[in-house]
Coordinates of C-alpha atoms in Angstrom, one line a residue:
Chain E
M1 CA 0.3 14.5 14.0
F2 CA 1.3 11.3 15.7
V3 CA 0.3 8.3 13.7
G4 CA 0.6 4.6 14.7
G5 CA -1.3 1.5 15.7
P6 CA -2.0 0.2 19.2
G7 CA 1.2 -0.2 21.2
S8 CA 3.4 1.7 18.8
G9 CA 4.7 4.0 21.4
K10 CA 3.0 7.3 20.5
S11 CA 1.9 8.3 23.9
N12 CA 5.0 7.3 25.7
Y13 CA 7.1 9.3 23.2
L14 CA 4.8 12.3 23.8
F15 CA 5.2 12.1 27.5
R16 CA 9.0 11.7 27.3
A17 CA 9.1 14.5 24.8
W18 CA 7.2 16.7 27.3
I19 CA 9.7 15.9 30.0
A20 CA 12.6 16.9 27.7
I21 CA 10.8 20.1 26.7
E22 CA 9.8 21.0 30.2
H23 CA 13.3 20.4 31.6
E24 CA 14.8 22.0 28.5
T25 CA 17.3 19.2 27.9
G26 CA 17.2 19.5 24.1
Q27 CA 16.9 22.1 21.4
L28 CA 13.1 22.5 21.9
R29 CA 12.1 24.6 24.9
K30 CA 8.7 25.4 26.4
H31 CA 7.4 28.9 26.2
G32 CA 5.4 28.8 29.4
L33 CA 3.3 25.9 30.5
P34 CA 0.4 24.6 28.3
P35 CA -3.0 25.7 29.6
E36 CA -4.2 22.1 29.6
L37 CA -1.5 20.0 31.2
G38 CA -3.3 17.2 32.9
Y39 CA -2.7 14.5 30.2
L40 CA 0.9 15.3 29.7
H41 CA 1.6 15.7 33.4
D42 CA 0.0 12.4 34.3
G43 CA 1.8 10.6 31.6
A44 CA 5.2 12.2 32.5
A45 CA 4.6 11.2 36.1
R46 CA 4.3 7.6 35.1
L47 CA 7.6 7.7 33.3
L48 CA 9.3 9.5 36.2
A49 CA 8.0 6.8 38.5
G50 CA 9.7 4.1 36.3
N51 CA 6.6 2.9 34.4
F52 CA 5.7 3.1 30.8
A53 CA 2.2 4.6 30.2
P54 CA -0.5 2.0 29.6
H55 CA -2.5 1.7 26.4
T56 CA -4.3 4.9 25.4
S57 CA -8.0 4.5 25.9
L58 CA -10.4 5.5 23.3
S59 CA -11.9 8.1 25.5
A60 CA -8.6 9.7 26.6
P61 CA -8.2 13.5 26.1
T62 CA -6.3 13.6 22.8
T63 CA -5.0 17.0 21.7
C64 CA -2.0 18.5 23.5
E65 CA -0.9 22.0 22.7
I66 CA 2.6 23.0 23.9
P67 CA 4.0 26.5 23.2
V68 CA 7.6 26.0 22.2
T69 CA 10.6 27.8 20.8
F70 CA 13.9 26.4 19.4
V71 CA 17.1 27.3 21.1
G72 CA 18.5 30.5 19.6
N73 CA 15.2 31.3 17.9
T74 CA 12.6 33.8 19.3
T75 CA 9.7 32.5 17.3
V76 CA 7.1 30.9 19.4
S77 CA 5.2 28.0 17.9
N78 CA 2.3 26.0 19.2
L79 CA 3.1 22.3 19.0
T80 CA -0.3 20.7 18.6
V81 CA -0.3 16.9 18.9
P82 CA -3.5 15.0 18.6
D83 CA -2.6 11.8 20.4
V84 CA -5.3 9.2 19.8
S85 CA -5.7 5.5 20.5
G86 CA -4.0 3.2 17.9
E87 CA -7.4 1.5 17.4
V88 CA -8.7 4.7 15.8
W89 CA -5.8 4.5 13.3
N90 CA -6.6 0.9 12.7
D91 CA -10.1 1.8 11.9
V92 CA -9.0 4.3 9.3
Y93 CA -7.5 1.4 7.4
E94 CA -10.1 -1.2 8.1
R95 CA -13.3 0.8 7.9
R96 CA -12.0 3.4 5.5
Q97 CA -13.4 6.2 7.6
W98 CA -11.6 9.5 8.4
P99 CA -12.6 11.5 11.5
T100 CA -13.7 14.8 10.1
A101 CA -12.5 16.5 13.3
W102 CA -8.9 15.8 12.2
D103 CA -9.3 17.8 9.1
A104 CA -8.4 20.8 11.2
F105 CA -4.9 19.4 11.6
I106 CA -4.2 18.9 7.9
T107 CA -2.8 22.3 6.9
D108 CA 0.2 23.5 5.0
R109 CA 2.0 23.7 8.4
C110 CA 1.3 20.1 9.5
S111 CA 3.9 17.4 9.8
F112 CA 3.7 13.8 10.8
V113 CA 5.5 11.4 13.0
L114 CA 4.8 7.7 12.2
F115 CA 5.5 5.3 15.0
V116 CA 6.2 1.5 14.9
R117 CA 7.5 -0.3 17.8
A118 CA 10.3 -2.9 17.5
G119 CA 9.2 -6.2 18.7
S120 CA 5.6 -5.2 19.5
P121 CA 3.2 -8.2 19.9
H122 CA 0.8 -6.1 17.8
N123 CA 3.1 -6.3 14.8
V124 CA 1.8 -8.6 12.1
K125 CA 4.4 -10.0 9.7
P126 CA 3.7 -10.0 5.9
L127 CA 2.6 -13.2 4.3
D128 CA 5.4 -15.3 3.0
W129 CA 5.4 -17.6 0.0
L130 CA 4.9 -20.8 2.0
T131 CA 1.8 -19.4 3.7
C132 CA 0.4 -18.2 0.4
E133 CA 0.9 -21.7 -1.1
R134 CA -1.1 -23.1 1.7
L135 CA -3.7 -20.4 1.3
Y136 CA -4.4 -21.3 -2.3
K137 CA -4.7 -24.9 -1.4
D138 CA -7.0 -24.4 1.6
R139 CA -9.5 -21.6 2.0
A140 CA -9.7 -22.4 5.8
V141 CA -6.1 -21.3 6.1
A142 CA -7.0 -18.1 4.2
R143 CA -9.5 -17.3 6.9
A144 CA -7.0 -17.8 9.7
E145 CA -4.5 -15.5 8.0
A146 CA -7.0 -12.7 7.5
R147 CA -5.1 -10.0 9.5
A148 CA -3.4 -7.5 7.4
P149 CA 0.4 -7.0 8.0
T150 CA 1.5 -4.0 9.9
Q151 CA 3.5 -2.7 7.0
V152 CA 0.3 -2.5 5.0
F153 CA -1.3 -0.3 7.6
L154 CA 1.7 1.9 7.7
V155 CA 1.8 2.4 3.9
D156 CA -1.9 2.9 3.7
W157 CA -1.9 5.6 6.4
L158 CA 0.8 7.5 4.6
Q159 CA -1.0 7.3 1.3
T160 CA -4.2 8.4 3.0
L161 CA -2.5 11.3 4.7
R162 CA -0.9 12.4 1.4
E163 CA -4.3 12.5 -0.2
L164 CA -5.7 14.5 2.6
V165 CA -2.8 16.9 2.5
T166 CA -3.3 17.4 -1.2
K167 CA -7.0 18.1 -0.6
G168 CA -6.4 20.3 2.4
A169 CA -3.2 22.1 1.6
G170 CA -2.6 21.5 -2.1
S171 CA -0.4 19.2 -4.1
A172 CA 2.6 21.6 -3.7
S173 CA 2.6 21.1 0.1
I174 CA 5.3 18.6 1.0
P175 CA 5.1 17.9 4.8
R176 CA 7.9 16.6 6.8
L177 CA 7.6 13.0 8.1
S178 CA 9.6 11.3 10.8
V179 CA 9.3 7.6 10.8
V180 CA 10.2 6.5 14.3
V181 CA 11.1 2.9 15.4
T182 CA 10.4 3.0 19.1
A183 CA 11.8 0.6 21.7
W184 CA 15.1 0.7 19.8
D185 CA 16.9 -0.7 22.9
T186 CA 15.3 -4.0 22.0
V187 CA 16.9 -4.2 18.6
Q188 CA 19.9 -6.5 19.3
E189 CA 21.5 -6.5 15.9
D190 CA 23.9 -3.9 14.6
L191 CA 21.3 -2.4 12.2
G192 CA 20.4 1.2 11.4
P193 CA 16.8 2.2 11.5
Q194 CA 16.4 2.0 7.7
E195 CA 18.0 -1.4 7.6
F196 CA 15.6 -2.5 10.4
L197 CA 12.7 -1.4 8.3
A198 CA 14.0 -3.3 5.3
R199 CA 14.2 -6.4 7.3
E200 CA 10.9 -6.2 9.3
F201 CA 8.7 -4.1 7.0
P202 CA 10.1 -4.4 3.5
L203 CA 7.1 -2.9 1.8
L204 CA 7.3 0.3 4.0
D205 CA 11.1 0.4 3.4
Q206 CA 10.7 0.3 -0.4
F207 CA 7.8 2.8 -0.2
L208 CA 10.0 5.3 1.7
R209 CA 13.1 4.8 -0.5
A210 CA 11.1 5.0 -3.8
D211 CA 10.2 8.5 -2.6
L212 CA 6.9 8.8 -4.5
H213 CA 5.0 9.3 -1.2
G214 CA 4.9 13.1 -1.2
F215 CA 6.7 13.7 2.1
E216 CA 10.1 14.8 3.1
A217 CA 10.9 11.8 5.2
R218 CA 13.6 10.5 7.5
V219 CA 13.8 7.4 9.6
F220 CA 14.9 7.3 13.3
G221 CA 15.2 4.8 16.1
V222 CA 14.2 6.0 19.6
S223 CA 14.4 4.6 23.0
I224 CA 12.6 6.9 25.4
A225 CA 14.2 5.3 28.6
G226 CA 17.2 3.5 27.2
G227 CA 15.9 0.1 28.4
D228 CA 12.9 -1.9 29.4
L229 CA 11.1 -0.5 32.4
D230 CA 8.5 -3.2 32.3
N231 CA 10.6 -6.3 32.1
D232 CA 14.1 -5.5 33.3
P233 CA 14.0 -4.8 37.1
K234 CA 17.7 -4.2 37.3
F235 CA 17.5 -1.5 34.6
R236 CA 14.5 0.0 36.2
A237 CA 16.3 0.3 39.5
E238 CA 19.2 2.0 37.9
Y239 CA 16.9 4.3 35.9
L240 CA 15.2 5.5 39.1
A241 CA 18.4 5.7 41.1
H242 CA 19.8 8.2 38.6
D243 CA 18.1 10.9 36.5
P244 CA 15.2 9.5 34.4
K245 CA 15.3 12.6 32.2
A246 CA 18.9 11.9 31.3
H247 CA 17.8 8.5 29.9
G248 CA 16.7 7.9 26.3
Y249 CA 18.3 8.5 22.9
S250 CA 17.7 8.7 19.2
I251 CA 19.4 6.9 16.4
T252 CA 19.6 8.8 13.2
A253 CA 20.3 7.2 9.9
T254 CA 22.0 9.5 7.4
G255 CA 22.6 6.6 5.0
R256 CA 22.0 2.9 4.9
K257 CA 25.4 2.1 6.2
S258 CA 25.8 4.7 8.9
E259 CA 24.1 5.5 12.2
R260 CA 24.5 8.1 14.9
K261 CA 23.3 7.8 18.5
V262 CA 22.3 11.1 20.1
D263 CA 21.3 11.4 23.7
D264 CA 18.2 13.4 22.8
V265 CA 14.8 11.8 22.2
L266 CA 13.5 15.0 20.5
V267 CA 15.6 14.5 17.3
P268 CA 12.6 13.1 15.3
L269 CA 10.6 16.1 16.3
Y270 CA 13.3 18.5 15.2
W271 CA 13.1 17.0 11.7
A272 CA 9.3 17.0 11.7
L273 CA 9.3 20.6 12.7
G274 CA 11.7 21.6 10.0
H275 CA 14.8 22.0 12.0
D276 CA 17.5 19.8 10.6
R277 CA 20.1 18.4 13.0
Chain I
M1 CA -19.1 -4.8 15.3
G2 CA -20.9 -1.5 15.8
V3 CA -19.9 -1.7 19.5
T4 CA -16.4 -3.2 19.4
G5 CA -15.3 -2.5 15.9
V6 CA -14.3 -6.1 15.5
C7 CA -16.1 -8.6 13.2
V8 CA -17.3 -11.6 15.2
L9 CA -16.6 -13.8 12.2
S10 CA -13.0 -12.6 12.2
H11 CA -13.0 -10.8 8.9
S12 CA -10.2 -8.4 8.6
P13 CA -10.7 -5.7 7.5
A14 CA -14.1 -5.9 8.9
S15 CA -15.5 -4.3 5.7
T16 CA -14.8 -7.6 3.9
C17 CA -17.5 -9.4 6.0
P18 CA -20.5 -10.2 3.8
N19 CA -22.7 -8.8 6.6
F20 CA -20.9 -5.5 6.8
L21 CA -23.2 -2.5 6.3
T22 CA -22.6 1.2 6.5
E23 CA -25.3 3.4 7.7
Q24 CA -26.1 6.3 5.4
R25 CA -28.5 9.2 6.0
S26 CA -30.2 11.6 3.7
G27 CA -28.2 10.3 0.7
D28 CA -25.0 12.0 2.0
A29 CA -21.8 10.2 1.1
S30 CA -20.4 11.0 4.5
V31 CA -21.2 8.3 6.9
E32 CA -22.3 9.8 10.2
V33 CA -22.0 6.7 12.2
G34 CA -18.6 7.2 13.6
L35 CA -15.6 5.0 14.0
R36 CA -16.1 5.0 17.7
G37 CA -18.7 6.6 19.8
D38 CA -19.7 10.0 18.4
W39 CA -16.9 10.5 16.0
K40 CA -18.2 12.0 12.8
T41 CA -16.4 10.6 9.8
R42 CA -16.0 10.8 6.1
A43 CA -15.5 7.9 3.7
L44 CA -12.0 7.3 2.3
S45 CA -11.2 5.6 -1.0
P46 CA -12.2 2.0 -0.5
G47 CA -8.9 0.7 -2.0
N48 CA -10.3 -2.7 -3.2
E49 CA -10.3 -2.0 -6.9
L50 CA -10.5 1.2 -9.1
G51 CA -13.3 2.2 -11.3
V52 CA -13.0 4.1 -14.5
Q53 CA -13.3 7.5 -12.8
Q54 CA -10.6 6.6 -10.3
V55 CA -8.2 5.4 -13.0
E56 CA -8.8 8.6 -14.9
S57 CA -7.8 10.6 -11.8
L58 CA -4.6 8.7 -11.6
M59 CA -3.9 9.2 -15.3
A60 CA -4.4 12.9 -14.8
R61 CA -1.7 13.1 -12.2
R62 CA 1.0 11.0 -13.9
Y63 CA 1.5 8.9 -17.0
T64 CA 0.0 5.5 -16.2
T65 CA 0.9 2.2 -17.9
L66 CA -2.3 0.4 -18.6
V67 CA -2.1 -3.4 -18.9
G68 CA -5.0 -5.4 -20.1
L69 CA -5.0 -8.7 -18.3
L70 CA -7.1 -11.3 -20.1
G71 CA -7.7 -15.0 -19.7
E72 CA -10.5 -17.4 -19.3
T73 CA -11.6 -18.5 -15.8
S74 CA -9.0 -20.3 -13.7
T75 CA -6.1 -19.3 -15.9
G76 CA -4.3 -17.7 -13.0
K77 CA -4.9 -14.0 -13.6
T78 CA -5.6 -13.1 -9.9
C79 CA -2.7 -15.4 -8.8
L80 CA -0.4 -13.5 -11.1
L81 CA -1.4 -10.2 -9.6
S82 CA -1.1 -11.6 -6.1
S83 CA 2.3 -13.0 -6.8
L84 CA 3.5 -9.6 -8.2
Y85 CA 2.3 -7.9 -5.0
L86 CA 3.9 -10.6 -2.8
L87 CA 7.2 -10.1 -4.5
A88 CA 7.1 -6.4 -3.4
S89 CA 5.6 -7.2 0.0
C90 CA 8.4 -9.6 0.9
G91 CA 11.1 -7.3 -0.5
E92 CA 12.0 -9.7 -3.3
M93 CA 11.8 -7.4 -6.2
K94 CA 15.1 -7.0 -7.9
A95 CA 17.2 -4.3 -6.2
S96 CA 16.7 -1.8 -8.9
V97 CA 12.9 -1.8 -8.6
L98 CA 11.2 -0.4 -5.5
F99 CA 7.5 -0.5 -4.6
G100 CA 6.2 3.0 -4.7
G101 CA 2.7 2.6 -3.4
S102 CA -0.7 1.3 -4.5
A103 CA -4.1 2.8 -4.6
T104 CA -5.5 -0.7 -4.2
I105 CA -3.3 -2.1 -1.5
L106 CA -6.3 -3.4 0.4
G107 CA -7.5 -5.1 -2.7
F108 CA -4.2 -6.9 -3.1
E109 CA -4.2 -8.0 0.5
Q110 CA -7.7 -9.3 0.0
R111 CA -6.9 -11.1 -3.2
L112 CA -3.8 -12.7 -1.6
R113 CA -6.1 -14.2 1.1
Q114 CA -8.8 -15.2 -1.4
L115 CA -11.1 -12.8 0.4
R116 CA -12.2 -11.1 -2.7
L117 CA -13.8 -13.6 -5.1
W118 CA -16.0 -13.2 -8.2
D119 CA -19.7 -13.8 -7.5
G120 CA -20.4 -16.0 -10.6
A121 CA -24.1 -15.6 -10.1
G122 CA -24.2 -11.9 -10.9
L123 CA -21.3 -10.6 -12.9
P124 CA -21.7 -7.1 -14.2
E125 CA -21.6 -6.4 -17.8
Q126 CA -19.6 -3.2 -17.7
I127 CA -16.5 -2.0 -15.9
V128 CA -17.5 -0.1 -12.8
E129 CA -17.3 3.7 -12.9
H130 CA -16.5 4.1 -9.2
T131 CA -16.1 1.6 -6.5
N132 CA -17.6 1.7 -3.0
L133 CA -16.5 -0.1 0.1
S134 CA -19.4 -2.4 0.4
D135 CA -19.4 -3.5 -3.2
P136 CA -18.5 -7.1 -4.0
R137 CA -15.7 -7.6 -6.5
R138 CA -16.5 -5.9 -9.7
P139 CA -14.7 -5.5 -13.0
G140 CA -12.2 -2.7 -12.6
F141 CA -8.5 -2.1 -12.1
V142 CA -5.8 -2.6 -9.6
H143 CA -2.9 -0.2 -9.3
V144 CA 0.7 -0.4 -8.2
A145 CA 3.6 2.1 -8.6
F146 CA 7.2 1.2 -8.9
R147 CA 10.4 3.2 -9.1
A148 CA 13.1 1.7 -11.3
T149 CA 16.5 3.1 -10.4
K150 CA 18.4 2.0 -13.5
P151 CA 17.5 4.2 -15.3
D152 CA 15.6 6.3 -12.8
R153 CA 12.0 6.1 -13.9
I154 CA 8.6 6.0 -12.2
H155 CA 6.0 3.5 -13.4
D156 CA 2.4 3.8 -12.4
I157 CA 0.8 0.6 -13.6
V158 CA -2.9 -0.2 -13.7
F159 CA -3.9 -3.8 -14.5
S160 CA -7.4 -4.6 -15.5
D161 CA -9.2 -7.0 -13.2
L162 CA -11.9 -8.7 -15.1
P163 CA -13.8 -12.0 -14.7
G164 CA -12.6 -14.8 -16.9
E165 CA -16.2 -15.1 -18.3
W166 CA -15.6 -11.8 -20.1
T167 CA -12.7 -13.2 -22.1
T168 CA -14.7 -16.3 -23.0
G169 CA -17.6 -14.0 -23.9
L170 CA -15.4 -11.9 -26.2
M171 CA -14.2 -15.0 -28.1
K172 CA -17.8 -16.0 -28.7
R173 CA -19.6 -12.7 -29.3
A174 CA -18.3 -9.6 -30.9
A175 CA -21.2 -7.7 -29.4
I176 CA -19.5 -7.5 -26.0
A177 CA -16.3 -5.9 -27.5
A178 CA -17.5 -2.5 -26.2
R179 CA -16.5 -3.6 -22.7
F180 CA -12.9 -3.9 -23.8
A181 CA -12.7 -0.6 -25.6
F182 CA -10.4 0.6 -22.8
L183 CA -7.8 -1.7 -24.3
R184 CA -7.2 0.7 -27.1
R185 CA -5.4 2.8 -24.6
A186 CA -3.4 -0.2 -23.3
D187 CA 0.3 -0.2 -23.2
A188 CA 0.5 -3.9 -23.1
L189 CA -1.8 -7.0 -23.2
V190 CA -1.2 -10.0 -21.0
L191 CA -3.0 -13.2 -21.9
A192 CA -3.0 -15.9 -19.3
I193 CA -3.2 -19.5 -20.4
T194 CA -2.3 -22.4 -18.2
A195 CA 0.8 -24.5 -19.1
P196 CA -1.0 -27.8 -18.3
S197 CA -3.8 -27.0 -20.8
L198 CA -1.2 -26.5 -23.5
L199 CA 0.5 -29.8 -22.7
D200 CA -2.6 -31.9 -22.4
Q201 CA -3.4 -33.5 -25.8
T202 CA -7.1 -33.3 -25.2
S203 CA -7.1 -29.5 -24.5
R204 CA -4.1 -28.2 -26.4
H205 CA -5.8 -27.7 -29.7
N206 CA -8.8 -26.0 -28.2
Q207 CA -6.5 -23.7 -26.3
L208 CA -4.7 -22.7 -29.4
Q209 CA -8.0 -22.2 -31.2
N210 CA -9.4 -20.1 -28.5
A211 CA -6.3 -18.0 -28.4
R212 CA -6.4 -17.5 -32.2
V213 CA -10.1 -16.4 -32.0
L214 CA -9.3 -14.0 -29.1
I215 CA -6.4 -12.5 -30.9
Q216 CA -8.4 -11.9 -34.0
R217 CA -11.2 -10.3 -31.9
L218 CA -8.8 -8.0 -30.3
R219 CA -7.4 -7.0 -33.6
D220 CA -10.6 -6.7 -35.7
T221 CA -13.3 -5.9 -33.2
V222 CA -11.7 -4.2 -30.3
E223 CA -9.2 -2.7 -32.7
I224 CA -6.1 -3.0 -30.6
D225 CA -3.0 -1.3 -32.2
L226 CA -0.9 -4.1 -33.5
R227 CA 2.2 -2.6 -32.1
V228 CA 0.9 -3.1 -28.5
P229 CA 3.1 -5.8 -26.9
L230 CA 1.2 -9.0 -26.5
I231 CA 2.5 -11.0 -23.5
F232 CA 1.5 -14.6 -23.1
A233 CA 1.7 -15.5 -19.4
I234 CA 1.9 -19.3 -19.4
T235 CA 0.7 -20.0 -15.9
R236 CA 0.8 -23.0 -13.5
C237 CA 4.3 -23.9 -14.4
D238 CA 4.4 -25.2 -10.8
V239 CA 2.6 -28.2 -12.3
S240 CA 4.3 -28.5 -15.7
G241 CA 7.9 -27.4 -14.9
P242 CA 10.1 -24.5 -15.8
S243 CA 10.1 -25.0 -19.6
L244 CA 7.6 -23.4 -21.9
P245 CA 5.3 -25.9 -23.6
G246 CA 5.9 -26.1 -27.4
A247 CA 2.4 -24.9 -28.0
A248 CA 3.4 -21.5 -26.4
Y249 CA 5.5 -20.8 -29.4
E250 CA 2.6 -21.6 -31.6
L251 CA 0.6 -19.0 -29.8
A252 CA 3.3 -16.4 -30.4
A253 CA 3.6 -17.4 -34.0
A254 CA -0.2 -17.1 -34.4
A255 CA -0.1 -13.6 -32.9
R256 CA 2.6 -12.5 -35.3
G257 CA 0.6 -14.1 -38.1
F258 CA -2.3 -11.8 -37.2
G259 CA -0.1 -8.8 -37.3
F260 CA 1.0 -8.3 -33.7
T261 CA 4.6 -7.2 -34.0
N262 CA 5.7 -7.4 -30.4
T263 CA 5.1 -10.7 -28.6
F264 CA 6.6 -12.2 -25.5
Q265 CA 5.9 -15.5 -23.6
F266 CA 6.9 -16.2 -20.1
P267 CA 6.5 -19.3 -18.0
I268 CA 4.8 -18.3 -14.8
A269 CA 4.3 -19.9 -11.4
A270 CA 2.6 -17.6 -9.0
F271 CA 2.9 -20.1 -6.1
S272 CA 4.9 -23.2 -6.1
D273 CA 6.4 -25.8 -3.8
R274 CA 8.8 -27.2 -6.4
D275 CA 12.5 -26.6 -6.0
D276 CA 13.1 -26.1 -9.8
V277 CA 10.1 -23.6 -10.0
P278 CA 10.1 -21.2 -7.1
S279 CA 7.1 -19.1 -6.2
G280 CA 7.0 -16.0 -8.3
F281 CA 8.7 -17.7 -11.2
G282 CA 8.6 -15.5 -14.2
V283 CA 6.6 -12.7 -12.6
G284 CA 9.6 -10.4 -12.4
D285 CA 10.4 -11.0 -16.1
L286 CA 6.8 -10.2 -17.0
L287 CA 7.0 -7.0 -15.0
D288 CA 10.2 -6.1 -16.8
A289 CA 8.4 -6.6 -20.1
V290 CA 5.5 -4.4 -18.9
I291 CA 7.7 -1.7 -17.6
G292 CA 9.7 -1.7 -20.8
T293 CA 6.5 -1.3 -22.8
G294 CA 5.5 1.8 -20.9
T295 CA 8.3 3.7 -22.5
Q296 CA 7.3 2.9 -26.1
T297 CA 6.0 5.7 -28.2
M298 CA 2.5 5.1 -29.4
P299 CA 0.6 7.3 -31.8
V300 CA -2.3 9.5 -30.7
K301 CA -5.5 7.9 -31.7
A302 CA -8.6 9.9 -32.5
E303 CA -11.5 9.4 -30.0
D304 CA -14.2 7.2 -31.3
D305 CA -17.9 6.9 -30.5
L306 CA -17.7 4.4 -27.8
T307 CA -18.0 5.9 -24.3
T308 CA -15.6 3.4 -22.8
A309 CA -13.0 4.3 -25.4
R310 CA -13.3 7.9 -24.5
M311 CA -12.6 7.1 -20.9
F312 CA -8.9 6.8 -21.5
A313 CA -8.4 7.9 -25.1
R314 CA -7.8 11.5 -24.1
Y315 CA -4.7 10.5 -22.3
Q316 CA -3.1 9.0 -25.4
G317 CA -1.6 12.3 -26.3
M318 CA -0.1 12.7 -22.9
R319 CA 2.3 9.9 -23.3
E320 CA 5.2 12.0 -24.4
A321 CA 4.3 15.1 -22.3
C322 CA 4.2 13.1 -19.1
R323 CA 7.1 10.8 -19.7
P324 CA 8.1 9.7 -16.3
T325 CA 11.3 11.3 -15.0
A326 CA 13.2 11.3 -11.8

């Protein structure tokens, strides 16, 4: 299940993943074409044309089913990904309502991929001490700072999902969780993904490291194109002149001080699907 | 908001808007008005504060440190909780303590923004059994989990969130002690008193007297175990400075005089613009004292007749069985 707010990169990752699966550039291969391919096909087409997919509308078809196998494994699985608008996930936090149709996805075989985009304009920083001092002196300031920080949404979603997994699959079920920082190419500093979370989303970072969340979690950085197709015309030209499906990479963090770049955007999916890499 | 999902008065989350209503049909707890369009949905835990039943569910899963947070109105109880949460939110806990989650994370965010205030006109007289999203702030509990790494221990902590009027009421009338019966299960008591009120000659004596009365009530009427740590949170040190007022030591002496064997006092400044008293001053020390108390062995007490005592009393005996481990 892909989880993330508006502009977190869920859909673009899904389309890029489909390109990799369809072209069999990674460890995950298609086992025939999905019966319903329109959403994936159109999204992939945008990436192959050098454009990121736009914001997912609320009415977009949302559940993709891709029959897959892993290299060297004959077992065929159905990768089922409900890809929904980030606003729906925001509503889960703000209105405390869970779509009952999603209960079907919460099973003992489910896993989760949580997306947050580096540098997204949708990201809301946590309140700092200075702002809180002002809040307590002036209620009008409190009103203006009413937006909850992104890290609170992320923690709340994971807590909510854990509760739902317990109800749907039992407390002994420990799903895999990939936390994916997308647009990793925009992270200028020499940081690993976990260090990036510690800097930008300290509450989420602690929550993951405390390991009371009830998932088997790993953190990754991903760039699906290797650069900015929207704002870097030189990069876009180079991307189109060569092979788009050869662009993109994952950053794995096997420890706080180490990172490893892999020219395969599917690495977070491998972890989520139970294949360590 | 029913069309766009966004509150036109800019409340976020939208559920905090005083005009927010959920549509319910046929008495069903599931709200059938969807998030968007025709989505059918089910209510999630509101996350603003916890009622008795919700705390009991937590306690059933894992040993939970219960902290009774008392203090009259405007003594900084909510600021203290907000400051503790902000320490975690900003990543400023000490390195050996990690935020591990909160069942009331929305409630902390709302309190931080002063979006969840007591309605003085209609304060309830009992702790709520179960909270609902549309409820105003009601006496209950807030929750936070920490993982301490040295030694490796898990701490689920539940703080009571009560209006200051209840503390004042307890001083004046033994008859309301039943509301506080849950404190018999408490691992620690925190009593908030402002530092300026202990320094001001016109208020100092009354504050000491009030505290004496309250401590005696807790001992004699609520029947707190005298070994429960009693922590004086001397708040608003952003006004008075980093040193404890002399009267704070009189408080501790009084508590010991009434038989409490384990007392602490910490200068606290939840928010401050002073260089010598930074924001969050003392909050980490208070948390250390609370976490330390969660490991103390307490005797199993027999259940009594008060319904509210029964609410947590059955978990007394679990203290050793559920000792948090890595």
